[in-house]
XYZ file of C-alpha atoms in Angstrom:
150
model
C -30.897 19.833 18.910
C -27.439 18.321 19.122
C -27.712 18.087 22.895
C -30.845 15.939 22.488
C -28.968 13.509 20.269
C -26.026 13.397 22.653
C -28.351 12.800 25.580
C -30.000 9.943 23.702
C -26.626 8.319 23.130
C -25.562 8.725 26.757
C -28.899 7.377 27.951
C -28.564 4.380 25.646
C -25.010 3.684 26.800
C -25.991 4.007 30.450
C -28.914 1.642 29.980
C -26.642 -0.899 28.314
C -23.959 -0.701 31.027
C -26.185 -2.372 33.638
C -26.145 -5.607 31.642
C -22.570 -5.151 30.431
C -20.792 -7.506 32.893
C -23.352 -10.221 32.166
C -22.993 -9.739 28.403
C -19.194 -9.749 28.669
C -19.167 -12.995 30.679
C -21.553 -14.571 28.190
C -19.406 -13.390 25.270
C -16.210 -14.789 26.798
C -17.840 -18.105 27.753
C -19.374 -18.556 24.310
C -16.142 -17.428 22.660
C -14.021 -19.940 24.570
C -16.358 -22.788 23.636
C -16.276 -21.642 20.009
C -12.466 -21.441 20.193
C -12.281 -25.088 21.248
C -14.675 -26.039 18.448
C -12.714 -23.996 15.898
C -9.380 -25.503 16.956
C -10.799 -29.033 16.844
C -12.442 -28.499 13.450
C -9.334 -26.901 11.972
C -7.046 -29.634 13.297
C -9.353 -32.347 11.930
C -9.495 -30.571 8.567
C -5.686 -30.318 8.549
C -5.351 -34.027 9.329
C -7.735 -34.798 6.491
C -5.809 -32.502 4.128
C -2.561 -34.197 5.136
C -4.133 -37.616 4.453
C -5.058 -36.567 0.915
C -1.686 -35.098 0.007
C -1.023 -31.710 1.597
C 2.438 -31.926 3.155
C 2.246 -28.550 4.978
C 5.841 -27.850 4.026
C 6.412 -24.119 3.613
C 9.284 -21.973 2.386
C 12.497 -22.973 4.101
C 11.535 -26.652 4.267
C 9.673 -26.406 7.573
C 6.610 -28.574 8.044
C 3.686 -27.172 10.001
C 2.659 -29.728 12.665
C -0.995 -30.366 13.473
C -0.376 -29.131 17.010
C 0.910 -25.853 15.575
C -2.273 -25.460 13.573
C -4.355 -26.006 16.724
C -2.305 -23.517 18.768
C -2.396 -20.788 16.111
C -6.141 -21.308 15.653
C -6.674 -21.004 19.414
C -4.513 -17.892 19.653
C -6.201 -15.997 16.842
C -9.644 -17.091 18.003
C -8.782 -15.609 21.408
C -7.720 -12.404 19.650
C -11.184 -12.393 18.055
C -12.781 -12.656 21.497
C -10.720 -9.682 22.709
C -11.783 -7.635 19.667
C -15.417 -8.604 20.271
C -15.150 -7.641 23.944
C -13.624 -4.270 23.063
C -16.396 -3.596 20.574
C -19.005 -4.630 23.144
C -17.603 -1.946 25.414
C -16.928 0.781 22.852
C -19.484 0.468 20.066
C -23.210 1.068 19.888
C -23.349 -1.603 17.152
C -20.810 -4.196 18.304
C -22.180 -7.115 16.258
C -22.062 -5.233 12.975
C -18.632 -3.764 13.689
C -17.260 -7.143 14.746
C -18.566 -8.917 11.659
C -16.939 -6.426 9.291
C -13.693 -6.326 11.266
C -13.429 -10.112 11.469
C -14.273 -10.593 7.810
C -11.633 -8.031 6.834
C -9.012 -9.688 9.022
C -9.936 -13.101 7.596
C -9.457 -11.774 4.055
C -6.049 -10.373 5.033
C -5.118 -13.721 6.608
C -5.466 -15.371 3.204
C -2.405 -13.526 1.879
C 0.398 -15.413 3.769
C -0.576 -18.863 2.436
C -0.294 -17.468 -1.075
C 3.237 -16.269 -0.280
C 4.332 -19.393 1.612
C 6.152 -21.032 -1.283
C 4.232 -24.258 -0.620
C 2.842 -26.741 -3.099
C -0.562 -26.136 -4.625
C -2.109 -28.777 -2.351
C -0.625 -27.213 0.771
C -1.523 -23.662 -0.282
C -5.099 -24.733 -0.999
C -5.287 -26.536 2.346
C -3.887 -23.528 4.213
C -6.412 -21.220 2.554
C -9.216 -23.549 3.596
C -7.807 -23.821 7.112
C -8.050 -20.054 7.476
C -11.727 -20.196 6.556
C -12.698 -23.053 8.903
C -12.199 -21.181 12.201
C -13.645 -18.024 10.640
C -16.777 -20.003 9.790
C -17.053 -21.032 13.448
C -15.956 -17.869 15.271
C -17.443 -15.024 13.225
C -21.095 -16.143 13.259
C -20.905 -17.293 16.883
C -19.422 -14.068 18.235
C -21.549 -11.875 15.974
C -24.714 -13.616 17.160
C -23.614 -13.322 20.801
C -22.846 -9.614 20.421
C -26.176 -9.020 18.715
C -28.348 -10.407 21.500
C -29.288 -8.168 24.387
C -29.012 -9.294 27.980
C -32.399 -9.963 29.492
């Protein structure tokens, strides 16, 4: 009986591999577009937060520049694409696994702003700026992983 289950899994994986390169290209293309959107949205939100009083000065007196926010957003969005691609290759349920992984990592990312030694306005802005790219990237990549190549 176990061999039947194993065969079913192998058959499913083999069937999925034929569309794998197409799905991977689609995932990367969609992910890169979402990365640009996430970086733009986060940078605009940071500019707005700065205009209403968040100074983005953290412990040690350093001020986070808007360009730094855009670069960090782009980097971690790209990390999300790599995680999604790995799950596409390794998991039978990549969309579900990605959603839970990304949500967990987003929750963990909320800890550093709380430890930054910044003002309340800056801490609040930084917390929100962690959620903006998550709101763009997680649903986009999850939806892309969940659709089958046709």
